[in-house]
XYZ file of N, CA and C in Angstrom:
507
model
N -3.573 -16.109 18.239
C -4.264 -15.469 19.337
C -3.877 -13.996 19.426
N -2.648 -13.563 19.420
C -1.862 -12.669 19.635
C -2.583 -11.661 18.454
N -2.590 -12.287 17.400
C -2.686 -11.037 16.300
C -4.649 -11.356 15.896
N -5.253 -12.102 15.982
C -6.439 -11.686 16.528
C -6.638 -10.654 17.353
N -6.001 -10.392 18.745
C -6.069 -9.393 19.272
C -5.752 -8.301 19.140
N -5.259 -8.501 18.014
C -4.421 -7.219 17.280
C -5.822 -6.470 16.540
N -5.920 -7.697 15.340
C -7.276 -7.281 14.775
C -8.370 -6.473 15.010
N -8.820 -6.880 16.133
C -10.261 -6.630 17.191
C -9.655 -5.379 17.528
N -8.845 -5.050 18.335
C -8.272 -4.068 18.309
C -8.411 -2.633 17.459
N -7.917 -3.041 16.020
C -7.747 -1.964 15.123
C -9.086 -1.737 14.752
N -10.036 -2.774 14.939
C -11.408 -2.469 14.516
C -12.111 -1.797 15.844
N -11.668 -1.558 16.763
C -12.258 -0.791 17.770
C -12.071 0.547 17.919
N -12.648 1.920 18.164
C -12.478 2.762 17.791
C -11.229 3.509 18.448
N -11.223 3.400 19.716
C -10.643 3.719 20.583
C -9.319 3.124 21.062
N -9.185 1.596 20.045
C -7.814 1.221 20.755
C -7.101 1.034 18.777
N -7.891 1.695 18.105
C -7.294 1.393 16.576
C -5.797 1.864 16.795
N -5.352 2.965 16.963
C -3.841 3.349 16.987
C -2.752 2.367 17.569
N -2.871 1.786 18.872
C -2.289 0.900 19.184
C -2.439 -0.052 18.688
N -3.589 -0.986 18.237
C -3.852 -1.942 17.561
C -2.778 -1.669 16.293
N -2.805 -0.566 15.498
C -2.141 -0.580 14.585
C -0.663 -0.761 14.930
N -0.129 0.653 15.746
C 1.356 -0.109 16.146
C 1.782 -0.971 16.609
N 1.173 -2.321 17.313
C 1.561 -3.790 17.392
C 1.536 -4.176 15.890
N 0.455 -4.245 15.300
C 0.582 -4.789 14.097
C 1.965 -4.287 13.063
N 1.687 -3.542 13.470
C 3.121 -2.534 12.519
C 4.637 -3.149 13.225
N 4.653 -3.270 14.375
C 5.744 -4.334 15.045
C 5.903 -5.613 14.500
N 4.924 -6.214 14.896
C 4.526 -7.760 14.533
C 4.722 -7.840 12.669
N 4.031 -7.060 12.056
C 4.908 -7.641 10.542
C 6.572 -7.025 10.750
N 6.595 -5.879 10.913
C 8.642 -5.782 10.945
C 9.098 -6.807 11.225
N 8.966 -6.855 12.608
C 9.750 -8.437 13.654
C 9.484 -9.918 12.803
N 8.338 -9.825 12.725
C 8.133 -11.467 12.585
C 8.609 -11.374 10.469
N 8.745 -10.619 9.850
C 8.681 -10.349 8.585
C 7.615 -11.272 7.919
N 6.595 -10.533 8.510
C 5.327 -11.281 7.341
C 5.268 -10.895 5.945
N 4.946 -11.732 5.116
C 5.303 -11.330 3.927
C 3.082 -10.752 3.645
N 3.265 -10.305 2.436
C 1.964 -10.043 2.225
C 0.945 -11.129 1.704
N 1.145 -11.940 1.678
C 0.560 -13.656 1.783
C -0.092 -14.076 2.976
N 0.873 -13.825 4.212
C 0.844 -14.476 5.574
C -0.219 -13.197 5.984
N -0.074 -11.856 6.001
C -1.103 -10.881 6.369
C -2.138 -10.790 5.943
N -2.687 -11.591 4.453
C -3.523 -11.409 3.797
C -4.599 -12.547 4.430
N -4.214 -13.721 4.794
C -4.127 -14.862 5.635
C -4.746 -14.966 6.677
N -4.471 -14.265 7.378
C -4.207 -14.040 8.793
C -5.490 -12.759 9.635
N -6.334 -13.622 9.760
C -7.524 -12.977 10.635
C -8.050 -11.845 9.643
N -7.807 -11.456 8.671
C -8.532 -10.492 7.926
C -7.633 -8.916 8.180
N -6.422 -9.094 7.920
C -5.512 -7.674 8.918
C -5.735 -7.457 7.500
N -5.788 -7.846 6.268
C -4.979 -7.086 4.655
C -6.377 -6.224 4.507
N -7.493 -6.793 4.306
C -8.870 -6.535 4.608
C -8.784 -5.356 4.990
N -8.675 -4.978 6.747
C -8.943 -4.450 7.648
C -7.593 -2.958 7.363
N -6.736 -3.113 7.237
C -5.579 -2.051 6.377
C -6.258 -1.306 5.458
N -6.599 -2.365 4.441
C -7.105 -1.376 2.657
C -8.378 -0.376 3.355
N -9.271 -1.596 3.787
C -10.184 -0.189 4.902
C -9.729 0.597 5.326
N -9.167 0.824 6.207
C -8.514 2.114 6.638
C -7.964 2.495 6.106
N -7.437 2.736 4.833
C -6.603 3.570 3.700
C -7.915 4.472 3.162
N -9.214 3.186 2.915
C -9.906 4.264 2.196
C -10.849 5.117 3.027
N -10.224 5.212 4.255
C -11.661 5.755 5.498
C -11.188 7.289 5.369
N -11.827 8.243 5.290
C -11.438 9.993 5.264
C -11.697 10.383 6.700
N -11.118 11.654 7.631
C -11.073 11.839 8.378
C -10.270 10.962 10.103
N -9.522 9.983 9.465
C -8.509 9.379 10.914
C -7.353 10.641 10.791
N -7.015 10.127 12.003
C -5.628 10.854 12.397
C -4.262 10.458 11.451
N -3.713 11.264 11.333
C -2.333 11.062 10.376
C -1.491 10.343 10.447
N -1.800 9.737 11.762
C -0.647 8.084 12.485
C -1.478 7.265 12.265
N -2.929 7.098 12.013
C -3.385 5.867 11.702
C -3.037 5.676 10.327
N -3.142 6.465 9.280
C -2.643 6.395 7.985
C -1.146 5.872 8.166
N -0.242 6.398 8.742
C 0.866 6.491 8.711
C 1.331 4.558 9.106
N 0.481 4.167 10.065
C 0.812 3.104 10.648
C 0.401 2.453 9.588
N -0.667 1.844 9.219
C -1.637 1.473 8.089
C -0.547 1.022 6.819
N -0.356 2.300 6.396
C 0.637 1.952 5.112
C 2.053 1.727 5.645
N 2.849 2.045 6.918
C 4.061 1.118 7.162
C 3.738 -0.353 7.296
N 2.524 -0.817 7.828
C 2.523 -2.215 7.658
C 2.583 -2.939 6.927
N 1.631 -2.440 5.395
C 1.695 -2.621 4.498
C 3.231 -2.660 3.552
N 3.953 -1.663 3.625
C 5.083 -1.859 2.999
C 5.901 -2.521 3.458
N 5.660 -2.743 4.759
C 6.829 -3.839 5.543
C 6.567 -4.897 4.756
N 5.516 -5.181 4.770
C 5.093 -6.967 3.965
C 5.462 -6.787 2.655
N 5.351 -5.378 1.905
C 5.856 -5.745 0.969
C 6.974 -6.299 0.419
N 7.982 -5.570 1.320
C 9.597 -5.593 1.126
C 10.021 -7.162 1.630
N 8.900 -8.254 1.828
C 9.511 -9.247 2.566
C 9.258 -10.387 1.093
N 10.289 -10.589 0.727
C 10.617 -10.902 -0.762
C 10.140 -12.720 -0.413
N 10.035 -13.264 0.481
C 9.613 -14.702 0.986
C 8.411 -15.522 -0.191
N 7.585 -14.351 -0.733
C 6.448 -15.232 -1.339
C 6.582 -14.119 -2.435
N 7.874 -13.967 -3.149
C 7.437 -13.620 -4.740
C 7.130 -14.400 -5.313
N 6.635 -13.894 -6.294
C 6.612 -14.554 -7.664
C 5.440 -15.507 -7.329
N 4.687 -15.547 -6.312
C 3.802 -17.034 -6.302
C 2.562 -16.413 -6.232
N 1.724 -16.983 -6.439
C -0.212 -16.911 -6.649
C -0.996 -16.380 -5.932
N -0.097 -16.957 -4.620
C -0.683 -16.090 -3.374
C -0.569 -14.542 -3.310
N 1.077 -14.546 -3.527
C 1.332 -12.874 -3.482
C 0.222 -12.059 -4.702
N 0.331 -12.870 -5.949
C -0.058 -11.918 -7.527
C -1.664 -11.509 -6.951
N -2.392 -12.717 -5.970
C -3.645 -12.106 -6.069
C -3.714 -11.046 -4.857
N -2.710 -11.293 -4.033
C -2.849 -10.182 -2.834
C -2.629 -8.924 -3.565
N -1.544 -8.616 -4.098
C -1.328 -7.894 -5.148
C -2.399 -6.902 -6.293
N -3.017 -8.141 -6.674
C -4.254 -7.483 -7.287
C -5.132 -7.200 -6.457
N -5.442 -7.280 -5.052
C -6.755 -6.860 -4.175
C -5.955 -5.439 -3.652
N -4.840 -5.035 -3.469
C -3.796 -3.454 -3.291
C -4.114 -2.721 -4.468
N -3.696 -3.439 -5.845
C -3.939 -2.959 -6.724
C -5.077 -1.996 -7.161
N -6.160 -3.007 -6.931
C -7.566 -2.515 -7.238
C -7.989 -1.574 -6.132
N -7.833 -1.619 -4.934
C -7.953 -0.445 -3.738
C -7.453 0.699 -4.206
N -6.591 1.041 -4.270
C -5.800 2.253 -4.608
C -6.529 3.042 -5.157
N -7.331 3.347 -6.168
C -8.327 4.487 -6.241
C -8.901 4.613 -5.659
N -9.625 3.731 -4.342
C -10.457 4.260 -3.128
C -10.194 4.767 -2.220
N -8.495 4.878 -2.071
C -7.542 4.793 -0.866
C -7.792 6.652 -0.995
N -7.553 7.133 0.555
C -8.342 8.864 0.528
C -7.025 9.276 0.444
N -6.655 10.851 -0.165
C -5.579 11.257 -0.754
C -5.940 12.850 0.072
N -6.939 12.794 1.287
C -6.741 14.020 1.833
C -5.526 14.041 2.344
N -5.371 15.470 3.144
C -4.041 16.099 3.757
C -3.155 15.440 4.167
N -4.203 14.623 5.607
C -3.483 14.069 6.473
C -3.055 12.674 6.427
N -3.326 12.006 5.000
C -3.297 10.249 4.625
C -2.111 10.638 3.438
N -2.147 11.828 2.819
C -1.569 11.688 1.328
C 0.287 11.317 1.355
N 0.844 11.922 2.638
C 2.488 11.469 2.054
C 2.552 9.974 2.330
N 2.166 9.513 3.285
C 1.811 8.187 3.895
C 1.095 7.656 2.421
N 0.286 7.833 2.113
C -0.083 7.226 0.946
C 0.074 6.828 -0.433
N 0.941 8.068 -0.534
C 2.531 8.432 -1.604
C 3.321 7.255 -1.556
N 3.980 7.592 -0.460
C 5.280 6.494 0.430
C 4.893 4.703 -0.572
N 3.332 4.445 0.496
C 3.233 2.870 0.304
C 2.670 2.945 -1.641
N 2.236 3.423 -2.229
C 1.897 3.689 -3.098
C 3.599 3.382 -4.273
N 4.385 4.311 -4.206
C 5.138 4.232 -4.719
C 6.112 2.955 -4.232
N 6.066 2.250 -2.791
C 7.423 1.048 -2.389
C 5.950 -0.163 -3.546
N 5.009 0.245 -3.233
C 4.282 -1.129 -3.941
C 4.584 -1.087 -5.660
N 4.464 0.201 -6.093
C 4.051 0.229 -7.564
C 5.907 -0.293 -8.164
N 7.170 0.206 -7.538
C 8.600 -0.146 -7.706
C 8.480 -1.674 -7.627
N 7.639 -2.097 -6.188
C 8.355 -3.823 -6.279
C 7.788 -4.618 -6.865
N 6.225 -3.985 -7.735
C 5.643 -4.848 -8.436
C 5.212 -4.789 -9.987
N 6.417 -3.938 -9.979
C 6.446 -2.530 -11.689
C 6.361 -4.211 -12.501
N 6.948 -5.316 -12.575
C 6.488 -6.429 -13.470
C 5.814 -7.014 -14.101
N 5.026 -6.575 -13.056
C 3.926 -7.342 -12.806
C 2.517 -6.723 -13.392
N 2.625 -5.014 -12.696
C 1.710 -4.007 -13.172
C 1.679 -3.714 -14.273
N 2.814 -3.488 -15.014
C 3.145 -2.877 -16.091
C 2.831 -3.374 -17.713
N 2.127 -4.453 -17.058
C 2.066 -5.515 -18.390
C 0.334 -5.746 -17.905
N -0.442 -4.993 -17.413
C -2.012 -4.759 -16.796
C -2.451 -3.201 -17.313
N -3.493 -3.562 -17.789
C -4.487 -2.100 -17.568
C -4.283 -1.357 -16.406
N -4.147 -0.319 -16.208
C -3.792 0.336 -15.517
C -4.421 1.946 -14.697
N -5.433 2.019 -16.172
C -6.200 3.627 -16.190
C -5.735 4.218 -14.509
N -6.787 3.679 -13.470
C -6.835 4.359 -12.238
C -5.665 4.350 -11.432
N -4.816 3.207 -11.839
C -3.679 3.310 -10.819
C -2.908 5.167 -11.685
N -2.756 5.014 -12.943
C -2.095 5.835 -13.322
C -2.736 7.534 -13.049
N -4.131 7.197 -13.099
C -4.837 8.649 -12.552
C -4.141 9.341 -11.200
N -4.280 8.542 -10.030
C -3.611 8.313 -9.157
C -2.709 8.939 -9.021
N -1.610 8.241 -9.994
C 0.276 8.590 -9.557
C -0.042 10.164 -10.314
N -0.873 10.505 -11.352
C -0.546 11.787 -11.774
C -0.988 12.783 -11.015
N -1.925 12.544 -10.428
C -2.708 13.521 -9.352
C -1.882 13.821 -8.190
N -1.192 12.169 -7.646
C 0.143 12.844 -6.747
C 1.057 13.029 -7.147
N 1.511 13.323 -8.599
C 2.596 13.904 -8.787
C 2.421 15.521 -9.073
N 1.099 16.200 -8.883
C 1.138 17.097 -9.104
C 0.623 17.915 -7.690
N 0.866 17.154 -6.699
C 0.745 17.267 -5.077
C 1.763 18.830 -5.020
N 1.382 19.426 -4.388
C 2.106 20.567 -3.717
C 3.443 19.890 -2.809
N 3.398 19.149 -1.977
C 4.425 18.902 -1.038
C 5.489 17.945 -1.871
N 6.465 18.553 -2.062
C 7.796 17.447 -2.299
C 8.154 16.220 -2.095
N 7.872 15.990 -0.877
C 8.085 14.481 -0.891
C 6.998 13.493 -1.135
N 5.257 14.285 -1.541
C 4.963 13.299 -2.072
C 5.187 13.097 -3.728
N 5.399 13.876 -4.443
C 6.358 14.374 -5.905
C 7.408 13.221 -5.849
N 8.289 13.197 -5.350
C 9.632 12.681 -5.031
C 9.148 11.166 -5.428
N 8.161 10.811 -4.141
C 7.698 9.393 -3.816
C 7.452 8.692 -5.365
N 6.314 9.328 -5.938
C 5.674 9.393 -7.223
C 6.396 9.249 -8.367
N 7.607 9.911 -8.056
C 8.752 10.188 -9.213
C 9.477 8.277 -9.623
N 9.463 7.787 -8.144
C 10.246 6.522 -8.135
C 9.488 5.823 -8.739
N 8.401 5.749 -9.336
C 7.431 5.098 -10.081
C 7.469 5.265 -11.517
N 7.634 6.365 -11.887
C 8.032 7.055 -13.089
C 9.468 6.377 -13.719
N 10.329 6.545 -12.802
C 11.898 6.330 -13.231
C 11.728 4.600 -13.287
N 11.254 3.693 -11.931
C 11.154 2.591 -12.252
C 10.648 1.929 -13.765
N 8.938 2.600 -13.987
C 8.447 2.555 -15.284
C 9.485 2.402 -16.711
N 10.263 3.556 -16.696
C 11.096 3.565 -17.532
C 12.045 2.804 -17.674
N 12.183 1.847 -16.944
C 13.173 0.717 -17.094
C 12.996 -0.275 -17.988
N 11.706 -0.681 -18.383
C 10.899 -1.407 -18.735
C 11.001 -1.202 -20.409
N 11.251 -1.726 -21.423
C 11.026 -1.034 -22.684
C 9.540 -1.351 -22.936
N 9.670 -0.162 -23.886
C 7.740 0.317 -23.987
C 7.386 -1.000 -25.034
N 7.584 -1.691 -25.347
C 7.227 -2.987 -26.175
C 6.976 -3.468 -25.090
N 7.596 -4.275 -24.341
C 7.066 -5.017 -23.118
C 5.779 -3.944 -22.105
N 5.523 -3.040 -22.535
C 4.572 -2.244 -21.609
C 2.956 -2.107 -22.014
N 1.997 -2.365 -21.257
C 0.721 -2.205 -21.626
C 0.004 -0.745 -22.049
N -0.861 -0.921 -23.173
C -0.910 0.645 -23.833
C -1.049 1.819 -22.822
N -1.723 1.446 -21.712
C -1.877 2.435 -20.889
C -0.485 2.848 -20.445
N 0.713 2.293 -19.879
C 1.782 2.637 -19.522
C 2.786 3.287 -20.781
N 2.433 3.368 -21.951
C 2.864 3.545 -23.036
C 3.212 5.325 -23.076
């Protein structure tokens, strides 16, 4: 009930910000993993939308992708079917996701905690657009989205390039 109302919420124009910071509470607190959000009234849905919408305010981005990385970091449903395909529906967003001004460090941030906790997984996938992506923000003017970008890079390299798909090569 609670996070239905959450939902309806973020899809309303006028109460989206708050809608988002409950939701942004509610995965911290309750540690939803990205299974249970994906699940759950259409919030994973309703997030990737708003990543790829141009022109919100810089806290709706901001909220948007903390929710998102909260679920990521909630290690409860690795490795299982549920997560790999939630996974691949983030995955495949990410070139739609808007990389103007006011979305891009926020977008950096969840961009790089996703591409580190799921470098396994990715890295052994075609990759073209995700990698367009990380190069375009690594050549971002602002530092910390560079920085963000960088942890993707260094993770990558952990990996020996035999185990890596030609694109990551």
């Amino acid at each position: 009930m609670v996070l239905e109302t959450i939902r309806q919420s973020i899809q309303h124009s006028q109460l989206v910000e708050y809608g988002l910071l409950a939701l942004k509470n509610w995965v911290r607190v309750g540690r939803f993993s990205l299974s249970q959000l994906h699940t759950t009234h259409g919030l994973m849905e309703t997030l990737l939308q708003l990543l790829s919408t141009p022109g919100l305010q810089e806290s709706m981005y901001e909220q948007a992708a903390h929710c998102l990385q909260e679920a990521i970091l909630v290690p409860s449903d690795s490795i299982t079917e549920a997560r790999n395909a939630v996974c691949a529906e983030i995955f495949n967003s990410i070139p739609r996701w808007t990389l103007e001004p006011a979305a891009v460090e926020s977008t950096a941030a969840l961009i790089s905690t996703f591409v580190t906790e799921e470098m396994d997984q990715l890295i052994t996938e075609p990759a073209a657009d995700l990698l367009h992506v990380l190069l375009r923000l690594q050549r971002h003017e602002e530092l910390r989205v560079r920085t963000a970008i960088l942890e993707c890079w260094l993770t990558a390299s952990e990996v020996p390039v035999g185990d890596r798909h030609e694109n990551w090569k």
